[in-house]
Amino acid sequence: MNKAAIPLVIFLVMAGLFLFVLQKINKGEYDPKDIPTELIGQSVPDFNLANLLDADDRVMAADYKGKPWLLNVWGTWCAECWREHGYLVQLKNQGIPIVGINWRDDEAEARAFLRDQGNPFVEVGFDPKSDAVIDLGVYGAPETFLVDANGMITVKHKGAMHPKVWQEKFQAAFN
Amino acid sequence: MRSSSLNFLLTVMLISLTLPLSLQARVAAYDFDTPQQEEAYQEMVSELRCLVCQNQNIADSNAELAQDLKRKTYEMVMDGKSKNEIADFMVQRYGDFVLYRPPVTSATLLLWSGPFIIFVIGIIFLIRVIKAKQRDSSDELTAEEKAKAEDLLK
């Protein structure tokens, strides 16, 4: 082979590799910032948070034992949370119990958001200092966990919930 | 000459601007009872990776989650938790990724051995290049070169 062609071949191989990875990222099949979760197959952390909508109540994981439920971490500062909100309301109307964790948010803004956009949550825990969020290994919002009837986390989805993700990862648990 | 000394001056000014900032970031907003506690805290926050920015430790990061992780670290230090216990707490939640020096496992083997492999490849390459150079510059003339030289000397 001509020696002068070697840099060109290396360049083409690299360019091809970058293009391949870029397409995977664009299709949502690969996220370089994704961190594999440690919590699949473990019991849901025993969080105990103030109730955003009821000052006299606490929101506790222990209250939801016995049936599968969703745990959704969100905040009004998070654009993807606005995007998924309508679909969460739809899921709620289908009878899916969703517990919300409002993360590092302004209390009044979070309440106003739920009042204006509809409230898909059975209860919303208020987590301004990331207490429950750190226990859940969450580092971005939104994130949705599926907790089974035994209190085990079986699925975690990072990013907005939408019909395709719901059907692929979550729906079977509620049939 | 003028522009290079100007460049130098500008560089010095820029660097001096960043100095107080990084020093500020390093000064913890927390009070410690003993110097050992402060040392443990500083060591942990510089060893833990910020999960939001991912190329910074939580000491240098101002991401909100990093602030909360620093607070958690501080609380655990003040609770008398050891550095290992703090690291375990973080790994249980965020995996080995949270450690800037993850343990050697099958997944991180390449990460740890990669630099040495590249170093060895580099050495082999270097030796080959040097040897090739030596062959080229040897004093022996080939038959062709001899003929050419004789031709020139005629």
mmCIF file of C-alpha atoms in Angstrom:
data_model
loop_
_atom_site.group_PDB
_atom_site.id
_atom_site.type_symbol
_atom_site.label_atom_id
_atom_site.label_comp_id
_atom_site.label_asym_id
_atom_site.label_seq_id
_atom_site.Cartn_x
_atom_site.Cartn_y
_atom_site.Cartn_z
ATOM 1 C CA MET A 1 0.000 0.000 0.000
ATOM 2 C CA ASN A 2 1.107 3.527 -0.686
ATOM 3 C CA LYS A 3 2.543 5.009 2.499
ATOM 4 C CA ALA A 4 1.013 8.405 1.811
ATOM 5 C CA ALA A 5 -2.470 6.862 1.982
ATOM 6 C CA ILE A 6 -2.082 5.748 5.607
ATOM 7 C CA PRO A 7 -3.119 9.079 7.212
ATOM 8 C CA LEU A 8 -6.104 9.242 4.875
ATOM 9 C CA VAL A 9 -7.188 5.719 5.829
ATOM 10 C CA ILE A 10 -6.815 6.537 9.549
ATOM 11 C CA PHE A 11 -8.834 9.713 9.028
ATOM 12 C CA LEU A 12 -11.612 7.869 7.207
ATOM 13 C CA VAL A 13 -11.790 5.148 9.868
ATOM 14 C CA MET A 14 -12.003 7.763 12.649
ATOM 15 C CA ALA A 15 -14.593 9.823 10.762
ATOM 16 C CA GLY A 16 -16.670 6.702 10.196
ATOM 17 C CA LEU A 17 -16.482 5.809 13.877
ATOM 18 C CA PHE A 18 -17.535 9.306 14.956
ATOM 19 C CA LEU A 19 -20.419 9.296 12.491
ATOM 20 C CA PHE A 20 -21.584 5.902 13.759
ATOM 21 C CA VAL A 21 -21.555 7.033 17.411
ATOM 22 C CA LEU A 22 -23.158 10.378 16.543
ATOM 23 C CA GLN A 23 -26.038 8.612 14.827
ATOM 24 C CA LYS A 24 -26.521 6.359 17.847
ATOM 25 C CA ILE A 25 -26.694 9.454 20.067
ATOM 26 C CA ASN A 26 -29.166 11.164 17.731
ATOM 27 C CA LYS A 27 -31.409 8.115 17.711
ATOM 28 C CA GLY A 28 -31.298 8.034 21.482
ATOM 29 C CA GLU A 29 -29.689 4.579 21.548
ATOM 30 C CA TYR A 30 -26.542 5.774 23.247
ATOM 31 C CA ASP A 31 -25.985 8.518 25.806
ATOM 32 C CA PRO A 32 -22.332 9.198 26.648
ATOM 33 C CA LYS A 33 -23.367 10.910 29.887
ATOM 34 C CA ASP A 34 -25.439 7.963 31.030
ATOM 35 C CA ILE A 35 -24.316 6.349 34.256
ATOM 36 C CA PRO A 36 -25.471 2.779 34.777
ATOM 37 C CA THR A 37 -27.792 2.694 37.737
ATOM 38 C CA GLU A 38 -26.913 0.745 40.842
ATOM 39 C CA LEU A 39 -30.445 0.371 42.129
ATOM 40 C CA ILE A 40 -32.090 -2.114 39.769
ATOM 41 C CA GLY A 41 -33.128 -5.169 41.785
ATOM 42 C CA GLN A 42 -32.719 -3.334 45.084
ATOM 43 C CA SER A 43 -35.464 -2.141 47.337
ATOM 44 C CA VAL A 44 -36.548 1.452 46.909
ATOM 45 C CA PRO A 45 -34.785 3.791 49.370
ATOM 46 C CA ASP A 46 -36.884 4.538 52.392
ATOM 47 C CA PHE A 47 -37.402 8.232 51.735
ATOM 48 C CA ASN A 48 -39.496 10.402 54.002
ATOM 49 C CA LEU A 49 -40.252 13.845 52.575
ATOM 50 C CA ALA A 50 -42.543 16.774 53.301
ATOM 51 C CA ASN A 51 -45.711 16.703 51.218
ATOM 52 C CA LEU A 52 -45.655 19.562 48.716
ATOM 53 C CA LEU A 53 -49.429 19.926 48.789
ATOM 54 C CA ASP A 54 -50.232 19.090 52.411
ATOM 55 C CA ALA A 55 -48.140 20.554 55.220
ATOM 56 C CA ASP A 56 -49.431 17.980 57.735
ATOM 57 C CA ASP A 57 -48.451 14.942 55.721
ATOM 58 C CA ARG A 58 -45.214 13.106 54.912
ATOM 59 C CA VAL A 59 -44.528 11.224 51.693
ATOM 60 C CA MET A 60 -42.942 7.858 52.429
ATOM 61 C CA ALA A 61 -41.919 4.973 50.201
ATOM 62 C CA ALA A 62 -43.259 2.601 52.864
ATOM 63 C CA ASP A 63 -46.829 3.796 52.196
ATOM 64 C CA TYR A 64 -46.869 2.237 48.735
ATOM 65 C CA LYS A 65 -46.053 -1.380 49.480
ATOM 66 C CA GLY A 66 -48.245 -4.071 47.924
ATOM 67 C CA LYS A 67 -48.761 -2.841 44.366
ATOM 68 C CA PRO A 68 -46.543 -1.559 41.581
ATOM 69 C CA TRP A 69 -46.077 2.207 41.336
ATOM 70 C CA LEU A 70 -44.032 4.802 39.532
ATOM 71 C CA LEU A 71 -41.647 7.221 41.147
ATOM 72 C CA ASN A 72 -40.985 10.361 39.114
ATOM 73 C CA VAL A 73 -38.303 12.941 39.916
ATOM 74 C CA TRP A 74 -39.091 16.365 38.472
ATOM 75 C CA GLY A 75 -38.718 20.113 38.887
ATOM 76 C CA THR A 76 -40.245 23.161 37.254
ATOM 77 C CA TRP A 77 -36.706 24.202 36.197
ATOM 78 C CA CYS A 78 -36.394 21.125 33.992
ATOM 79 C CA ALA A 79 -37.558 21.512 30.396
ATOM 80 C CA GLU A 80 -38.003 17.789 29.760
ATOM 81 C CA CYS A 81 -40.299 17.611 32.780
ATOM 82 C CA TRP A 82 -42.632 20.102 31.124
ATOM 83 C CA ARG A 83 -42.540 17.970 27.992
ATOM 84 C CA GLU A 84 -43.463 14.721 29.711
ATOM 85 C CA HIS A 85 -46.066 16.255 32.018
ATOM 86 C CA GLY A 86 -49.049 15.851 29.714
ATOM 87 C CA TYR A 87 -48.258 12.181 29.242
ATOM 88 C CA LEU A 88 -47.930 11.621 32.996
ATOM 89 C CA VAL A 89 -51.420 13.095 33.405
ATOM 90 C CA GLN A 90 -52.653 10.623 30.765
ATOM 91 C CA LEU A 91 -51.064 7.740 32.682
ATOM 92 C CA LYS A 92 -52.698 8.929 35.879
ATOM 93 C CA ASN A 93 -56.061 8.931 34.099
ATOM 94 C CA GLN A 94 -55.402 5.304 33.145
ATOM 95 C CA GLY A 95 -55.113 4.566 36.860
ATOM 96 C CA ILE A 96 -51.315 4.361 37.171
ATOM 97 C CA PRO A 97 -50.166 5.485 40.641
ATOM 98 C CA ILE A 98 -47.302 7.970 40.264
ATOM 99 C CA VAL A 99 -45.483 9.385 43.258
ATOM 100 C CA GLY A 100 -43.633 12.600 42.480
ATOM 101 C CA ILE A 101 -40.441 13.906 43.998
ATOM 102 C CA ASN A 102 -40.119 17.622 43.436
ATOM 103 C CA TRP A 103 -36.384 18.241 43.319
ATOM 104 C CA ARG A 104 -34.602 21.484 44.263
ATOM 105 C CA ASP A 105 -37.550 23.606 43.329
ATOM 106 C CA ASP A 106 -39.345 26.672 44.519
ATOM 107 C CA GLU A 107 -42.315 25.518 46.566
ATOM 108 C CA ALA A 108 -44.765 28.134 45.273
ATOM 109 C CA GLU A 109 -43.687 27.621 41.667
ATOM 110 C CA ALA A 110 -44.056 23.862 41.947
ATOM 111 C CA ARG A 111 -47.583 24.210 43.374
ATOM 112 C CA ALA A 112 -48.561 26.692 40.674
ATOM 113 C CA PHE A 113 -47.213 24.318 38.008
ATOM 114 C CA LEU A 114 -49.379 21.454 39.243
ATOM 115 C CA ARG A 115 -52.405 23.722 39.529
ATOM 116 C CA ASP A 116 -51.995 25.041 35.975
ATOM 117 C CA GLN A 117 -50.777 21.925 34.161
ATOM 118 C CA GLY A 118 -52.737 19.298 36.080
ATOM 119 C CA ASN A 119 -51.458 17.032 38.825
ATOM 120 C CA PRO A 120 -50.562 13.485 37.733
ATOM 121 C CA PHE A 121 -49.239 12.501 41.162
ATOM 122 C CA VAL A 122 -50.836 10.602 44.029
ATOM 123 C CA GLU A 123 -48.506 12.486 46.337
ATOM 124 C CA VAL A 124 -45.554 14.809 45.795
ATOM 125 C CA GLY A 125 -42.576 14.817 48.130
ATOM 126 C CA PHE A 126 -40.684 18.094 48.407
ATOM 127 C CA ASP A 127 -36.921 17.551 48.189
ATOM 128 C CA PRO A 128 -35.114 20.918 48.149
ATOM 129 C CA LYS A 129 -31.808 19.499 49.412
ATOM 130 C CA SER A 130 -31.579 16.345 47.279
ATOM 131 C CA ASP A 131 -31.986 14.020 50.296
ATOM 132 C CA ALA A 132 -34.165 11.419 48.568
ATOM 133 C CA VAL A 133 -32.630 12.212 45.191
ATOM 134 C CA ILE A 134 -29.127 11.250 46.348
ATOM 135 C CA ASP A 135 -30.465 8.054 47.935
ATOM 136 C CA LEU A 136 -32.035 7.230 44.567
ATOM 137 C CA GLY A 137 -28.764 7.825 42.714
ATOM 138 C CA VAL A 138 -30.455 10.469 40.598
ATOM 139 C CA TYR A 139 -28.270 13.088 38.900
ATOM 140 C CA GLY A 140 -30.650 14.643 36.399
ATOM 141 C CA ALA A 141 -34.339 15.154 35.851
ATOM 142 C CA PRO A 142 -36.686 13.766 34.876
ATOM 143 C CA GLU A 143 -36.118 10.207 35.982
ATOM 144 C CA THR A 144 -38.804 7.596 36.427
ATOM 145 C CA PHE A 145 -38.525 4.425 38.495
ATOM 146 C CA LEU A 146 -40.811 1.423 38.473
ATOM 147 C CA VAL A 147 -41.230 -0.092 41.921
ATOM 148 C CA ASP A 148 -42.882 -3.504 42.080
ATOM 149 C CA ALA A 149 -45.316 -4.809 44.684
ATOM 150 C CA ASN A 150 -42.422 -6.006 46.871
ATOM 151 C CA GLY A 151 -40.873 -2.552 46.940
ATOM 152 C CA MET A 152 -38.099 -3.489 44.488
ATOM 153 C CA ILE A 153 -36.897 -1.107 41.790
ATOM 154 C CA THR A 154 -37.158 -3.027 38.523
ATOM 155 C CA VAL A 155 -36.864 -0.317 35.864
ATOM 156 C CA LYS A 156 -35.333 3.117 35.680
ATOM 157 C CA HIS A 157 -35.763 5.550 32.821
ATOM 158 C CA LYS A 158 -33.711 8.695 32.483
ATOM 159 C CA GLY A 159 -35.306 11.474 30.455
ATOM 160 C CA ALA A 160 -38.870 12.282 29.518
ATOM 161 C CA MET A 161 -41.536 9.601 29.691
ATOM 162 C CA HIS A 162 -43.292 9.050 26.382
ATOM 163 C CA PRO A 163 -45.555 6.368 24.887
ATOM 164 C CA LYS A 164 -42.735 4.348 23.301
ATOM 165 C CA VAL A 165 -40.744 4.127 26.552
ATOM 166 C CA TRP A 166 -43.904 3.382 28.488
ATOM 167 C CA GLN A 167 -44.815 0.466 26.229
ATOM 168 C CA GLU A 168 -41.301 -0.941 26.091
ATOM 169 C CA LYS A 169 -40.272 -0.696 29.710
ATOM 170 C CA PHE A 170 -43.180 -0.064 32.038
ATOM 171 C CA GLN A 171 -46.583 -1.155 30.776
ATOM 172 C CA ALA A 172 -46.171 -4.898 31.353
ATOM 173 C CA ALA A 173 -45.922 -4.375 35.113
ATOM 174 C CA PHE A 174 -49.407 -2.866 35.272
ATOM 175 C CA ASN A 175 -51.324 -5.412 33.150
ATOM 176 C CA MET B 1 9.094 41.744 20.717
ATOM 177 C CA ARG B 2 6.458 44.181 21.862
ATOM 178 C CA SER B 3 3.566 41.902 21.083
ATOM 179 C CA SER B 4 5.203 38.907 22.777
ATOM 180 C CA SER B 5 5.827 40.835 26.005
ATOM 181 C CA LEU B 6 2.258 42.102 25.792
ATOM 182 C CA ASN B 7 1.083 38.512 25.400
ATOM 183 C CA PHE B 8 3.138 37.537 28.395
ATOM 184 C CA LEU B 9 1.656 40.350 30.470
ATOM 185 C CA LEU B 10 -1.869 39.407 29.425
ATOM 186 C CA THR B 11 -1.248 35.758 30.272
ATOM 187 C CA VAL B 12 0.045 36.657 33.716
ATOM 188 C CA MET B 13 -2.959 38.897 34.292
ATOM 189 C CA LEU B 14 -5.385 36.189 33.192
ATOM 190 C CA ILE B 15 -3.748 33.577 35.385
ATOM 191 C CA SER B 16 -3.772 35.910 38.374
ATOM 192 C CA LEU B 17 -7.471 36.479 37.763
ATOM 193 C CA THR B 18 -8.214 32.778 37.970
ATOM 194 C CA LEU B 19 -6.104 32.201 41.080
ATOM 195 C CA PRO B 20 -8.329 33.833 43.690
ATOM 196 C CA LEU B 21 -11.338 32.111 42.111
ATOM 197 C CA SER B 22 -9.938 28.606 42.437
ATOM 198 C CA LEU B 23 -8.750 29.437 45.933
ATOM 199 C CA GLN B 24 -12.211 30.665 46.818
ATOM 200 C CA ALA B 25 -13.730 27.470 45.486
ATOM 201 C CA ARG B 26 -11.408 25.435 47.655
ATOM 202 C CA VAL B 27 -12.260 27.200 50.866
ATOM 203 C CA ALA B 28 -15.091 25.233 52.357
ATOM 204 C CA ALA B 29 -18.109 27.045 53.630
ATOM 205 C CA TYR B 30 -18.115 24.570 56.475
ATOM 206 C CA ASP B 31 -16.653 24.591 59.968
ATOM 207 C CA PHE B 32 -14.765 21.597 61.243
ATOM 208 C CA ASP B 33 -13.892 20.561 64.779
ATOM 209 C CA THR B 34 -10.505 19.116 63.915
ATOM 210 C CA PRO B 35 -7.974 19.554 61.088
ATOM 211 C CA GLN B 36 -8.305 15.802 60.400
ATOM 212 C CA GLN B 37 -11.990 16.248 59.606
ATOM 213 C CA GLU B 38 -11.247 19.088 57.231
ATOM 214 C CA GLU B 39 -8.527 17.047 55.577
ATOM 215 C CA ALA B 40 -10.856 14.061 55.130
ATOM 216 C CA TYR B 41 -13.530 16.344 53.702
ATOM 217 C CA GLN B 42 -11.120 17.999 51.255
ATOM 218 C CA GLU B 43 -9.770 14.650 50.165
ATOM 219 C CA MET B 44 -13.217 13.170 49.568
ATOM 220 C CA VAL B 45 -14.648 16.122 47.626
ATOM 221 C CA SER B 46 -11.633 16.145 45.344
ATOM 222 C CA GLU B 47 -11.904 12.384 44.757
ATOM 223 C CA LEU B 48 -15.622 12.353 43.960
ATOM 224 C CA ARG B 49 -16.759 13.076 40.448
ATOM 225 C CA CYS B 50 -19.510 15.556 39.730
ATOM 226 C CA LEU B 51 -22.274 13.565 38.032
ATOM 227 C CA VAL B 52 -23.732 16.588 36.296
ATOM 228 C CA CYS B 53 -20.611 17.950 34.609
ATOM 229 C CA GLN B 54 -18.735 14.611 34.699
ATOM 230 C CA ASN B 55 -15.280 16.053 34.049
ATOM 231 C CA GLN B 56 -14.943 17.856 37.359
ATOM 232 C CA ASN B 57 -14.712 16.758 40.932
ATOM 233 C CA ILE B 58 -17.420 18.003 43.247
ATOM 234 C CA ALA B 59 -14.939 20.325 44.956
ATOM 235 C CA ASP B 60 -14.567 22.348 41.760
ATOM 236 C CA SER B 61 -18.144 22.041 40.595
ATOM 237 C CA ASN B 62 -20.868 24.500 41.380
ATOM 238 C CA ALA B 63 -23.645 22.299 40.053
ATOM 239 C CA GLU B 64 -26.502 22.135 42.528
ATOM 240 C CA LEU B 65 -26.215 18.386 42.932
ATOM 241 C CA ALA B 66 -22.486 18.804 43.617
ATOM 242 C CA GLN B 67 -23.287 21.313 46.353
ATOM 243 C CA ASP B 68 -25.670 18.818 47.926
ATOM 244 C CA LEU B 69 -23.132 16.002 47.617
ATOM 245 C CA LYS B 70 -20.566 18.212 49.343
ATOM 246 C CA ARG B 71 -23.058 18.842 52.134
ATOM 247 C CA LYS B 72 -23.683 15.089 52.432
ATOM 248 C CA THR B 73 -19.921 14.503 52.562
ATOM 249 C CA TYR B 74 -19.564 17.167 55.238
ATOM 250 C CA GLU B 75 -22.372 15.663 57.307
ATOM 251 C CA MET B 76 -20.821 12.207 57.103
ATOM 252 C CA VAL B 77 -17.377 13.521 58.049
ATOM 253 C CA MET B 78 -18.881 15.271 61.076
ATOM 254 C CA ASP B 79 -20.726 12.051 61.932
ATOM 255 C CA GLY B 80 -17.346 10.406 62.272
ATOM 256 C CA LYS B 81 -17.661 8.305 59.123
ATOM 257 C CA SER B 82 -14.410 7.092 57.602
ATOM 258 C CA LYS B 83 -13.326 7.956 54.066
ATOM 259 C CA ASN B 84 -14.100 4.386 53.016
ATOM 260 C CA GLU B 85 -17.612 4.598 54.422
ATOM 261 C CA ILE B 86 -18.226 7.835 52.535
ATOM 262 C CA ALA B 87 -16.902 6.326 49.301
ATOM 263 C CA ASP B 88 -19.121 3.260 49.806
ATOM 264 C CA PHE B 89 -22.152 5.482 50.385
ATOM 265 C CA MET B 90 -21.548 7.249 47.070
ATOM 266 C CA VAL B 91 -20.759 4.063 45.133
ATOM 267 C CA GLN B 92 -23.950 2.381 46.389
ATOM 268 C CA ARG B 93 -25.930 5.218 44.846
ATOM 269 C CA TYR B 94 -23.947 6.313 41.807
ATOM 270 C CA GLY B 95 -21.673 3.366 41.040
ATOM 271 C CA ASP B 96 -17.912 3.294 40.546
ATOM 272 C CA PHE B 97 -18.298 6.183 38.113
ATOM 273 C CA VAL B 98 -18.489 8.583 41.056
ATOM 274 C CA LEU B 99 -14.914 7.738 42.065
ATOM 275 C CA TYR B 100 -12.099 9.402 40.178
ATOM 276 C CA ARG B 101 -10.014 6.349 40.975
ATOM 277 C CA PRO B 102 -12.404 3.433 40.417
ATOM 278 C CA PRO B 103 -11.387 -0.052 41.617
ATOM 279 C CA VAL B 104 -9.828 -2.374 39.050
ATOM 280 C CA THR B 105 -12.585 -4.589 37.635
ATOM 281 C CA SER B 106 -13.117 -6.210 34.251
ATOM 282 C CA ALA B 107 -14.922 -3.027 33.178
ATOM 283 C CA THR B 108 -12.156 -0.666 34.281
ATOM 284 C CA LEU B 109 -9.159 -2.864 33.415
ATOM 285 C CA LEU B 110 -8.578 -1.117 30.096
ATOM 286 C CA LEU B 111 -8.868 2.262 31.797
ATOM 287 C CA TRP B 112 -6.136 1.380 34.248
ATOM 288 C CA SER B 113 -3.835 -0.530 31.884
ATOM 289 C CA GLY B 114 -4.426 1.641 28.790
ATOM 290 C CA PRO B 115 -1.704 4.234 29.504
ATOM 291 C CA PHE B 116 0.883 1.503 30.111
ATOM 292 C CA ILE B 117 -0.112 -0.350 26.942
ATOM 293 C CA ILE B 118 0.190 2.852 24.926
ATOM 294 C CA PHE B 119 3.538 3.564 26.602
ATOM 295 C CA VAL B 120 4.903 0.140 25.622
ATOM 296 C CA ILE B 121 3.641 0.528 22.042
ATOM 297 C CA GLY B 122 5.326 3.935 21.917
ATOM 298 C CA ILE B 123 8.644 2.508 23.147
ATOM 299 C CA ILE B 124 8.551 -0.310 20.571
ATOM 300 C CA PHE B 125 7.776 2.190 17.827
ATOM 301 C CA LEU B 126 10.581 4.483 18.969
ATOM 302 C CA ILE B 127 13.139 1.641 18.989
ATOM 303 C CA ARG B 128 12.125 0.630 15.486
ATOM 304 C CA VAL B 129 12.424 4.183 14.180
ATOM 305 C CA ILE B 130 15.855 4.607 15.758
ATOM 306 C CA LYS B 131 17.071 1.305 14.331
ATOM 307 C CA ALA B 132 15.813 2.201 10.866
ATOM 308 C CA LYS B 133 17.586 5.558 11.090
ATOM 309 C CA GLN B 134 20.828 3.836 12.099
ATOM 310 C CA ARG B 135 20.626 1.511 9.106
ATOM 311 C CA ASP B 136 20.052 4.444 6.761
ATOM 312 C CA SER B 137 22.986 6.446 8.023
ATOM 313 C CA SER B 138 25.480 3.591 8.066
ATOM 314 C CA ASP B 139 28.820 4.428 6.441
ATOM 315 C CA GLU B 140 28.817 1.424 4.156
ATOM 316 C CA LEU B 141 28.145 2.380 0.567
ATOM 317 C CA THR B 142 26.027 0.189 -1.609
ATOM 318 C CA ALA B 143 27.402 -1.005 -4.929
ATOM 319 C CA GLU B 144 25.222 1.492 -6.705
ATOM 320 C CA GLU B 145 26.468 4.380 -4.560
ATOM 321 C CA LYS B 146 30.064 3.276 -5.091
ATOM 322 C CA ALA B 147 29.586 3.296 -8.834
ATOM 323 C CA LYS B 148 28.051 6.742 -8.638
ATOM 324 C CA ALA B 149 30.879 8.062 -6.503
ATOM 325 C CA GLU B 150 33.501 6.673 -8.807
ATOM 326 C CA ASP B 151 31.710 8.213 -11.710
ATOM 327 C CA LEU B 152 31.812 11.609 -10.019
ATOM 328 C CA LEU B 153 35.486 11.298 -9.117
ATOM 329 C CA LYS B 154 36.610 10.570 -12.616
#
